[in-house]
Tab-separated table of C-alpha atoms in Angstrom:
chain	number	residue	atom	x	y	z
A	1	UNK	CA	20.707	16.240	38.461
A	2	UNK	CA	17.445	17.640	37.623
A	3	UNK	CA	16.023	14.196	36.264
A	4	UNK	CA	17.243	12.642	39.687
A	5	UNK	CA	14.994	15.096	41.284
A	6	UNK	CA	12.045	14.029	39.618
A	7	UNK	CA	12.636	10.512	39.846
A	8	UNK	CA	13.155	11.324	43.831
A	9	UNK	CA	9.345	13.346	44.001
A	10	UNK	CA	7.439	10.820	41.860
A	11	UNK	CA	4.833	8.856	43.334
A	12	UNK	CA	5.522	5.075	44.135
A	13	UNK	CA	2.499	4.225	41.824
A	14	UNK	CA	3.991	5.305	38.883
A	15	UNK	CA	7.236	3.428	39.992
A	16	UNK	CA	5.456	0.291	40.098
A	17	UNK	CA	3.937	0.758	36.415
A	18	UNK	CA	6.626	0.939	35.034
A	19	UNK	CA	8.392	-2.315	36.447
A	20	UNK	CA	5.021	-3.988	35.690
A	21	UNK	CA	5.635	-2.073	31.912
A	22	UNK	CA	9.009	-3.540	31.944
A	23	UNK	CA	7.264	-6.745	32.883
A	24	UNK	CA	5.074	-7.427	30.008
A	25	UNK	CA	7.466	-6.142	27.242
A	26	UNK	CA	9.880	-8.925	28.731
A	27	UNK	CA	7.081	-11.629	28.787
A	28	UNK	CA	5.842	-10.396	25.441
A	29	UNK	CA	9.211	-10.503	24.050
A	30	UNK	CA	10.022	-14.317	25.603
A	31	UNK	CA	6.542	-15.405	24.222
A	32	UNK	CA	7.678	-14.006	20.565
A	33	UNK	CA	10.662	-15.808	20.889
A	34	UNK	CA	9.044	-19.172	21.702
A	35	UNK	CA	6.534	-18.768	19.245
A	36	UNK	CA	9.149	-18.095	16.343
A	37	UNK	CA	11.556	-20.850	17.345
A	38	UNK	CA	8.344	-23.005	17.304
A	39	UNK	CA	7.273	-22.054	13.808
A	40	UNK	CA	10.962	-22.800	12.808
Protein backbone atom coordinates (compact mmCIF):
# COMPACT_ATOMS: atom_id res chain seq x y z
CA UNK A 1 0.00 0.00 0.00
CA UNK A 2 2.67 2.31 0.92
CA UNK A 3 4.36 2.20 -2.67
CA UNK A 4 0.77 3.01 -4.10
CA UNK A 5 0.94 6.07 -2.04
CA UNK A 6 3.93 7.32 -3.50
CA UNK A 7 3.16 6.51 -6.89
CA UNK A 8 -0.32 8.53 -6.10
CA UNK A 9 1.89 11.95 -4.67
CA UNK A 10 4.56 11.89 -7.41
CA UNK A 11 4.74 14.57 -9.77
CA UNK A 12 3.43 13.98 -13.42
CA UNK A 13 7.00 14.94 -14.66
CA UNK A 14 8.60 12.18 -13.30
CA UNK A 15 5.69 9.97 -14.70
CA UNK A 16 6.42 11.04 -18.07
CA UNK A 17 10.32 10.17 -17.75
CA UNK A 18 9.89 7.24 -17.14
CA UNK A 19 7.50 6.21 -20.13
CA UNK A 20 9.95 8.25 -22.27
CA UNK A 21 12.79 5.80 -20.20
CA UNK A 22 10.71 2.93 -21.15
CA UNK A 23 10.74 4.44 -24.60
CA UNK A 24 14.30 4.43 -25.53
CA UNK A 25 15.24 1.07 -23.85
CA UNK A 26 12.44 -0.37 -26.27
CA UNK A 27 13.83 1.55 -29.36
CA UNK A 28 17.35 0.75 -28.25
CA UNK A 29 16.52 -2.77 -27.83
CA UNK A 30 14.53 -3.03 -31.51
CA UNK A 31 17.59 -1.19 -33.08
CA UNK A 32 20.00 -4.05 -31.44
CA UNK A 33 17.88 -6.49 -32.79
CA UNK A 34 17.92 -5.17 -36.37
CA UNK A 35 21.40 -4.54 -36.29
CA UNK A 36 22.29 -8.24 -35.17
CA UNK A 37 19.89 -9.95 -37.56
CA UNK A 38 21.63 -7.69 -40.17
CA UNK A 39 25.16 -8.74 -39.31
CA UNK A 40 23.78 -12.38 -39.48
Amino acid sequence: MRNHSTRMSMPMASCTNKRIDIMGVIIHFIALRITCSETQ
